[in-house]
PDB file of C-alpha atoms in Angstrom:
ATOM      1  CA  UNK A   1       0.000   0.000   0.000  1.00  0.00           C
ATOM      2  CA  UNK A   2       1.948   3.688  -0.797  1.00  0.00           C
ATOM      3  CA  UNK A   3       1.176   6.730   1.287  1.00  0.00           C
ATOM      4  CA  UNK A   4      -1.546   8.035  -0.973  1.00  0.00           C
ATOM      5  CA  UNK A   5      -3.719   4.654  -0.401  1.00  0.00           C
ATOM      6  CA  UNK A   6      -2.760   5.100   3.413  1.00  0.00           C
ATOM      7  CA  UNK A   7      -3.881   8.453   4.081  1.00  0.00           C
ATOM      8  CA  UNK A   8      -7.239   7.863   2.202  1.00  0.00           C
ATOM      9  CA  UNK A   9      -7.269   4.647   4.622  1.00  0.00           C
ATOM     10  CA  UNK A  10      -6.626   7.223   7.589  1.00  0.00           C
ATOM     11  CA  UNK A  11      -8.734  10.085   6.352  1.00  0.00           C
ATOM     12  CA  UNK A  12     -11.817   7.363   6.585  1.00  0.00           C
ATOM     13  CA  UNK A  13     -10.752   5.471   9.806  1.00  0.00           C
ATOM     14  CA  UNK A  14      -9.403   8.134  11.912  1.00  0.00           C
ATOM     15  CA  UNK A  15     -11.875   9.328  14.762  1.00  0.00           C
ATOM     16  CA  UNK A  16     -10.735  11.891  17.329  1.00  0.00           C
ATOM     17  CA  UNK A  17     -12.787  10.228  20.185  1.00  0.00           C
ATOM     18  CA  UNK A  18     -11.798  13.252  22.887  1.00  0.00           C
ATOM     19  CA  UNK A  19      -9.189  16.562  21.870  1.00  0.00           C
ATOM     20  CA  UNK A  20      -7.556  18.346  24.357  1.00  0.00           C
ATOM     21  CA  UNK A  21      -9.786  21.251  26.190  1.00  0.00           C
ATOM     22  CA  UNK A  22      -6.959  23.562  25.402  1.00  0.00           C
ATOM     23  CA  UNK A  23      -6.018  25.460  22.468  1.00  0.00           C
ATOM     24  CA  UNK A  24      -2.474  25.109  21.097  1.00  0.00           C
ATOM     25  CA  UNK A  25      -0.133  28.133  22.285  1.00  0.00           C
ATOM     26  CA  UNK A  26       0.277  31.350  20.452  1.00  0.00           C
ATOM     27  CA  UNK A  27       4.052  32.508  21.966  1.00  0.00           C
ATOM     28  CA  UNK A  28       5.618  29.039  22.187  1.00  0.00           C
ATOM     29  CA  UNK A  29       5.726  25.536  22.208  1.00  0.00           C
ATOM     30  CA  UNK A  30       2.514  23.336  22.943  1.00  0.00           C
ATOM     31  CA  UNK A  31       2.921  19.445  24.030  1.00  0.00           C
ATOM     32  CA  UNK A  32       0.309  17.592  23.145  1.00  0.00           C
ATOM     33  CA  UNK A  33      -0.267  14.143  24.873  1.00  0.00           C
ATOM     34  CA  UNK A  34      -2.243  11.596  23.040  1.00  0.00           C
ATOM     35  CA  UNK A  35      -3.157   7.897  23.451  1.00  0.00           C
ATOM     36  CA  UNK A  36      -3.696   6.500  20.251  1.00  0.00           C
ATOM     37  CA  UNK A  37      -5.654   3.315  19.722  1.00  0.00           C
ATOM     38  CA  UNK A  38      -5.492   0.781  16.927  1.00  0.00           C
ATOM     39  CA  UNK A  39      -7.049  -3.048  15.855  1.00  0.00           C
ATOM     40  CA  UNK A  40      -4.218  -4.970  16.428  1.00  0.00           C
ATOM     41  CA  UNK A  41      -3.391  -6.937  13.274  1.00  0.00           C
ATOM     42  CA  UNK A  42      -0.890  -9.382  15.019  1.00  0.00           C
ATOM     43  CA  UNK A  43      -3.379 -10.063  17.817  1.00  0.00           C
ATOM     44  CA  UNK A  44      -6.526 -10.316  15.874  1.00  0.00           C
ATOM     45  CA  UNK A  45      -9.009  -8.714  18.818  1.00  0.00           C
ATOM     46  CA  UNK A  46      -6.980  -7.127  21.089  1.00  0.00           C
ATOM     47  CA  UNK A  47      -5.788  -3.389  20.623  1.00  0.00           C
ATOM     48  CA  UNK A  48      -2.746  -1.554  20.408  1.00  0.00           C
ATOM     49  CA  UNK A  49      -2.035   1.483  22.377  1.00  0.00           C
ATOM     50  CA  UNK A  50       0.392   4.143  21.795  1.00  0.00           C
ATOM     51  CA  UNK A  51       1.077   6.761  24.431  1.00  0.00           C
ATOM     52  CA  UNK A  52       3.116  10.128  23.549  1.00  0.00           C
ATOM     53  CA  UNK A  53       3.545  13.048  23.054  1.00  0.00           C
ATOM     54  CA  UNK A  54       3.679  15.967  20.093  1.00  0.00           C
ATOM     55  CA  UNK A  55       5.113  19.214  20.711  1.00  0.00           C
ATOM     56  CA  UNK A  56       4.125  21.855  18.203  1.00  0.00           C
ATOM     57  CA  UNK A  57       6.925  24.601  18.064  1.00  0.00           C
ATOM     58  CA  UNK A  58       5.341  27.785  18.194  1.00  0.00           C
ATOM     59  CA  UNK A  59       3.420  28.194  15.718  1.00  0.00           C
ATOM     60  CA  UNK A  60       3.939  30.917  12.503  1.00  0.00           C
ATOM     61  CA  UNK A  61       0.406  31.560  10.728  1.00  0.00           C
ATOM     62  CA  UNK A  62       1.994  33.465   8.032  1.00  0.00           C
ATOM     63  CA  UNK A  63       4.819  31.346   6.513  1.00  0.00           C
ATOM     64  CA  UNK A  64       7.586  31.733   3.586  1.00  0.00           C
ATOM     65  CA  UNK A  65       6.314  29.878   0.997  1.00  0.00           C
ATOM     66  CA  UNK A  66       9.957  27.787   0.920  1.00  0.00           C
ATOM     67  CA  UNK A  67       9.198  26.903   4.774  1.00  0.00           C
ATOM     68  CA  UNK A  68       7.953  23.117   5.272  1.00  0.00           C
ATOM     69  CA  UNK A  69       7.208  21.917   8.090  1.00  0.00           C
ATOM     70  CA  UNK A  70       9.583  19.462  10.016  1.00  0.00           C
ATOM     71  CA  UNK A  71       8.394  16.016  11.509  1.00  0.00           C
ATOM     72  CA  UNK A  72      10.630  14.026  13.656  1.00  0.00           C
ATOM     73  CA  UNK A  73       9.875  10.695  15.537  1.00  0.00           C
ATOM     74  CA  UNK A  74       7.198  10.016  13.531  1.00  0.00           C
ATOM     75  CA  UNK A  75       8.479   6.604  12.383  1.00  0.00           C
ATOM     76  CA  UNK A  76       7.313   6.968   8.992  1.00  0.00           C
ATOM     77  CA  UNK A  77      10.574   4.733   7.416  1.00  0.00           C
ATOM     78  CA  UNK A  78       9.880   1.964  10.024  1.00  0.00           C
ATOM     79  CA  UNK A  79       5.685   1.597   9.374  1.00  0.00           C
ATOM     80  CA  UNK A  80       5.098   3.437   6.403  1.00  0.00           C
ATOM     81  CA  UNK A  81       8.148   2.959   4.153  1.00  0.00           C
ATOM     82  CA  UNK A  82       8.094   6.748   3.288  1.00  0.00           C
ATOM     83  CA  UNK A  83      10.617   8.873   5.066  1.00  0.00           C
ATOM     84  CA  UNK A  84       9.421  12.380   6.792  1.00  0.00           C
ATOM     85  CA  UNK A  85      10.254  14.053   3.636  1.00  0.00           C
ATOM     86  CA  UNK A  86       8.213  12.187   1.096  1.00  0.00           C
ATOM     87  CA  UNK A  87       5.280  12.491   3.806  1.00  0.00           C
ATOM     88  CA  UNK A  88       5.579  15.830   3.989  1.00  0.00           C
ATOM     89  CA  UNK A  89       6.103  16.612  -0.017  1.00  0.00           C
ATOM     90  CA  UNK A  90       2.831  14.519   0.002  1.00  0.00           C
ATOM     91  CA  UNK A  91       0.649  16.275   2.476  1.00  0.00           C
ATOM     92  CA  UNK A  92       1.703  19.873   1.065  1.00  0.00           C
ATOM     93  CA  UNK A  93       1.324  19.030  -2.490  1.00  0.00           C
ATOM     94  CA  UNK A  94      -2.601  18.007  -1.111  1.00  0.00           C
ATOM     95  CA  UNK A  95      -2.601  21.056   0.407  1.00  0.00           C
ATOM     96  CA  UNK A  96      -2.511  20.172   3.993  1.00  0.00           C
ATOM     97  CA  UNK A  97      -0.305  22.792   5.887  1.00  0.00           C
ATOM     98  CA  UNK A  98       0.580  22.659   9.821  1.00  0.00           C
ATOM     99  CA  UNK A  99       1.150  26.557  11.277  1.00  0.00           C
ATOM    100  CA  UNK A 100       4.365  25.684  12.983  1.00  0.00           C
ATOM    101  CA  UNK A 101       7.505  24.573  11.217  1.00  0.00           C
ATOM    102  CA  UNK A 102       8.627  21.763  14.027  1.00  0.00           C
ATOM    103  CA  UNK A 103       6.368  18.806  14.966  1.00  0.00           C
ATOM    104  CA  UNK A 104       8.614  16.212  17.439  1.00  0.00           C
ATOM    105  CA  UNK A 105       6.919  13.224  18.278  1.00  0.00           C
ATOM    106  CA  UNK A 106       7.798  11.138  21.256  1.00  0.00           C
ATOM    107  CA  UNK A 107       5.988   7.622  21.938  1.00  0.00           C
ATOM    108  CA  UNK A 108       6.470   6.635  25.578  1.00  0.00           C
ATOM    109  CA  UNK A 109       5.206   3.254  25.239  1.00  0.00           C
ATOM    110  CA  UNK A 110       3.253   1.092  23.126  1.00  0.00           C
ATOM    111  CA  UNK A 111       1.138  -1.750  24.659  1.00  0.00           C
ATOM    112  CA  UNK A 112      -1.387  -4.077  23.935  1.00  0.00           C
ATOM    113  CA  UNK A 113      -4.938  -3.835  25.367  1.00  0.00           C
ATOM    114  CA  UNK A 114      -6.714  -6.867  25.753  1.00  0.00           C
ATOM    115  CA  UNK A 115     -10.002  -6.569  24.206  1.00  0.00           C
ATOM    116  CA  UNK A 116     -11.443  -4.900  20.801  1.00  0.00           C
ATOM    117  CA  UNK A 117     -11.291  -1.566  20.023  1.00  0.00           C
ATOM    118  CA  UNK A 118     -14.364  -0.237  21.304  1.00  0.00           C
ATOM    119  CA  UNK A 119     -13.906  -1.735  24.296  1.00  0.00           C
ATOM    120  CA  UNK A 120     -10.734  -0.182  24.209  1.00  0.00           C
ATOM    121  CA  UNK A 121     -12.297   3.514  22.974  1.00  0.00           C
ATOM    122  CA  UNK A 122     -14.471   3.103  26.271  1.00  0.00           C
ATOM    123  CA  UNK A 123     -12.019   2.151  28.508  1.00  0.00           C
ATOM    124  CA  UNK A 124      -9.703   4.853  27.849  1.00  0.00           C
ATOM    125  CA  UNK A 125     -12.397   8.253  27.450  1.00  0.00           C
ATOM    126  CA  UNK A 126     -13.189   6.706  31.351  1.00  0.00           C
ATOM    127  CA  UNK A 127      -9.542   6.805  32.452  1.00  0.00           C
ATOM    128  CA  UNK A 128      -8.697  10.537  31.024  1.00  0.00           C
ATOM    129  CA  UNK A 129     -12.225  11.579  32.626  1.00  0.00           C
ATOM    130  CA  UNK A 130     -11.682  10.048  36.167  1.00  0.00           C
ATOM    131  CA  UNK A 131      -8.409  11.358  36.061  1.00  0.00           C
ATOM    132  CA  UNK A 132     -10.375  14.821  34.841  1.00  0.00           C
ATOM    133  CA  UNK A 133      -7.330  15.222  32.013  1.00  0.00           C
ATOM    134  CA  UNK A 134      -8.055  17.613  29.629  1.00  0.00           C
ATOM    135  CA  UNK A 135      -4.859  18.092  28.179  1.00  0.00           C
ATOM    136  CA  UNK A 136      -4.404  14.592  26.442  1.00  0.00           C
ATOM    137  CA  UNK A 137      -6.288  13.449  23.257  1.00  0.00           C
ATOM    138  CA  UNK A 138      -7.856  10.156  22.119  1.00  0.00           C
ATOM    139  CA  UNK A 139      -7.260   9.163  18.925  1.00  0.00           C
ATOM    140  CA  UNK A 140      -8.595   5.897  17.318  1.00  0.00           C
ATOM    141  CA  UNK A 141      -7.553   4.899  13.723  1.00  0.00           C
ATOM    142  CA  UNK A 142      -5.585   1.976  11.680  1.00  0.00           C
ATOM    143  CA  UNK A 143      -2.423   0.776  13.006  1.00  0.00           C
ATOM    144  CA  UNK A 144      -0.205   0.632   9.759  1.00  0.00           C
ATOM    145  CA  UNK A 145      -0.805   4.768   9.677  1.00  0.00           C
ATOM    146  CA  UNK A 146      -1.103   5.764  13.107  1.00  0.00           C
ATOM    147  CA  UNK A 147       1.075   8.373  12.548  1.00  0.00           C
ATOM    148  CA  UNK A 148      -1.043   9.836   9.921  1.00  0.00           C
ATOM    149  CA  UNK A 149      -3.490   9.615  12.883  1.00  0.00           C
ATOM    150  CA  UNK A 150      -1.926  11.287  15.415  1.00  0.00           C
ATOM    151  CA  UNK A 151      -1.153  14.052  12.247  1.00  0.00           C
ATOM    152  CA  UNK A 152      -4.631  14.664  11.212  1.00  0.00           C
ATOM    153  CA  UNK A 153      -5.218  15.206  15.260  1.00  0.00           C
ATOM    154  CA  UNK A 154      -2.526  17.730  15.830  1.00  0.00           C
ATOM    155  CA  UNK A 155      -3.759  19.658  12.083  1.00  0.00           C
ATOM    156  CA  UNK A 156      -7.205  19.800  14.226  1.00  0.00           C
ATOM    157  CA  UNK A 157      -6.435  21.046  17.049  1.00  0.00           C
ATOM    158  CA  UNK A 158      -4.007  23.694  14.857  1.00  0.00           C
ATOM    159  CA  UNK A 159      -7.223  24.567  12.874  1.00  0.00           C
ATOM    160  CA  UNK A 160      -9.628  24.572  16.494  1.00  0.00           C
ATOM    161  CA  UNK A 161      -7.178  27.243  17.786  1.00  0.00           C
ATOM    162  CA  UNK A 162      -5.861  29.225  14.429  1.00  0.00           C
ATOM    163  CA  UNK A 163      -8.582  32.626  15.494  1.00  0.00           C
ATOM    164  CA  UNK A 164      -7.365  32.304  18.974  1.00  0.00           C
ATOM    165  CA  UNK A 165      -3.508  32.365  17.871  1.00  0.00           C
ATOM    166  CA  UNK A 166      -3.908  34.851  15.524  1.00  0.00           C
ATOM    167  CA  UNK A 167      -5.626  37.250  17.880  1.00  0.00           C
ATOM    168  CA  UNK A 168      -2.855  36.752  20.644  1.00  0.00           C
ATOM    169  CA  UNK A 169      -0.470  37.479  17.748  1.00  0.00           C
ATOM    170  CA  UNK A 170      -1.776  40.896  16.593  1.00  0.00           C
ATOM    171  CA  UNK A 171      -1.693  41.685  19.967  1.00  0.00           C
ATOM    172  CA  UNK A 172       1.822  40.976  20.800  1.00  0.00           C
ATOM    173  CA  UNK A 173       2.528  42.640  17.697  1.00  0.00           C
ATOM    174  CA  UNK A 174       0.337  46.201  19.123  1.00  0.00           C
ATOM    175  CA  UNK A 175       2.221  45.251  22.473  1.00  0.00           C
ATOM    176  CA  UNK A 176       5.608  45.612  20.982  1.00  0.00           C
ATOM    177  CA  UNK A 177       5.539  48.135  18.508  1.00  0.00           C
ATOM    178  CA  UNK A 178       2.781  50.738  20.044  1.00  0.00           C
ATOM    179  CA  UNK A 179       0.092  50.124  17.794  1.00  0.00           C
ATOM    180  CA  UNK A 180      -3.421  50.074  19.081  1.00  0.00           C
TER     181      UNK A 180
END
């Protein structure tokens, strides 16, 4: 399967079950835990689970056009057999563009749930309520483009907060240089 045939496979499978409650930063960087969920396809009924991390460098709305952004730890050779370059020539010539110019990723573990992935989907939106977090996301999508996945999340939350940042921006720009 090449990357095209994968992100139509993660446009159509992806569900953000729960985003952060919090918009992504306007002055500097923004982590963004997630738990990502996928069908195992080694295990036949049992789930995999990533845990990690994205941290958005502070984001630029208005960007040179020669500026791409920058994914690292995204694991794209080992899963996707695409390296972060071809993935990223791909999502711009679709026009998909990210308002930063860094995204790291950092998994912090991968396990296996034992049960299906709705059980798994339920399981999880309890733990991050009991535990009232509202700064990680749930993500549930295919397991041979997770990183697409946990992509598409981190374009929505940049497109959730883009009027927020862009407001804070104008004003640090009034703030610095006098203009009201």
């Amino acid at each position: 399967m090449d990357i095209e045939e994968k992100w139509e496979r993660a446009l159509r499978e992806t569900k953000i079950v729960r985003a952060r409650l919090r918009n992504l930063l306007s002055l500097e960087a923004t982590e963004l835990p997630y738990i990502s969920l996928a069908s195992s396809v080694v295990n036949l009924g049992d789930t995999v689970v990533r845990r990690g991390k994205v941290v958005a460098h502070r984001p630029l709305i208005i960007l040179p056009h020669y500026y791409y952004p920058q994914f690292e730890g995204f694991e794209f050779e080992e899963t996707m057999e695409a390296n972060s370059d071809a993935v990223r020539r791909f999502l711009v010539a679709r026009g998909v563009s990210f308002p930063s110019l860094k995204y790291r990723n950092e998994t912090h573990t991968v396990d296996i749930y034992e049960g299906e992935l709705k059980n798994a989907v339920g399981y999880y939106t309890d733990q991050l309520e009991r535990r009232e977090d509202v700064h990680s996301g749930l993500i549930a999508g295919p397991e041979d483009t997770w990183q697409l996945s946990v992509l598409m999340y981190v374009a929505a939350l940049a497109i959730r907060s883009a009027p927020q940042n862009l407001q804070q921006l104008l004003e640090e720009f009034r703030r610095r240089y006098g203009q009201n």
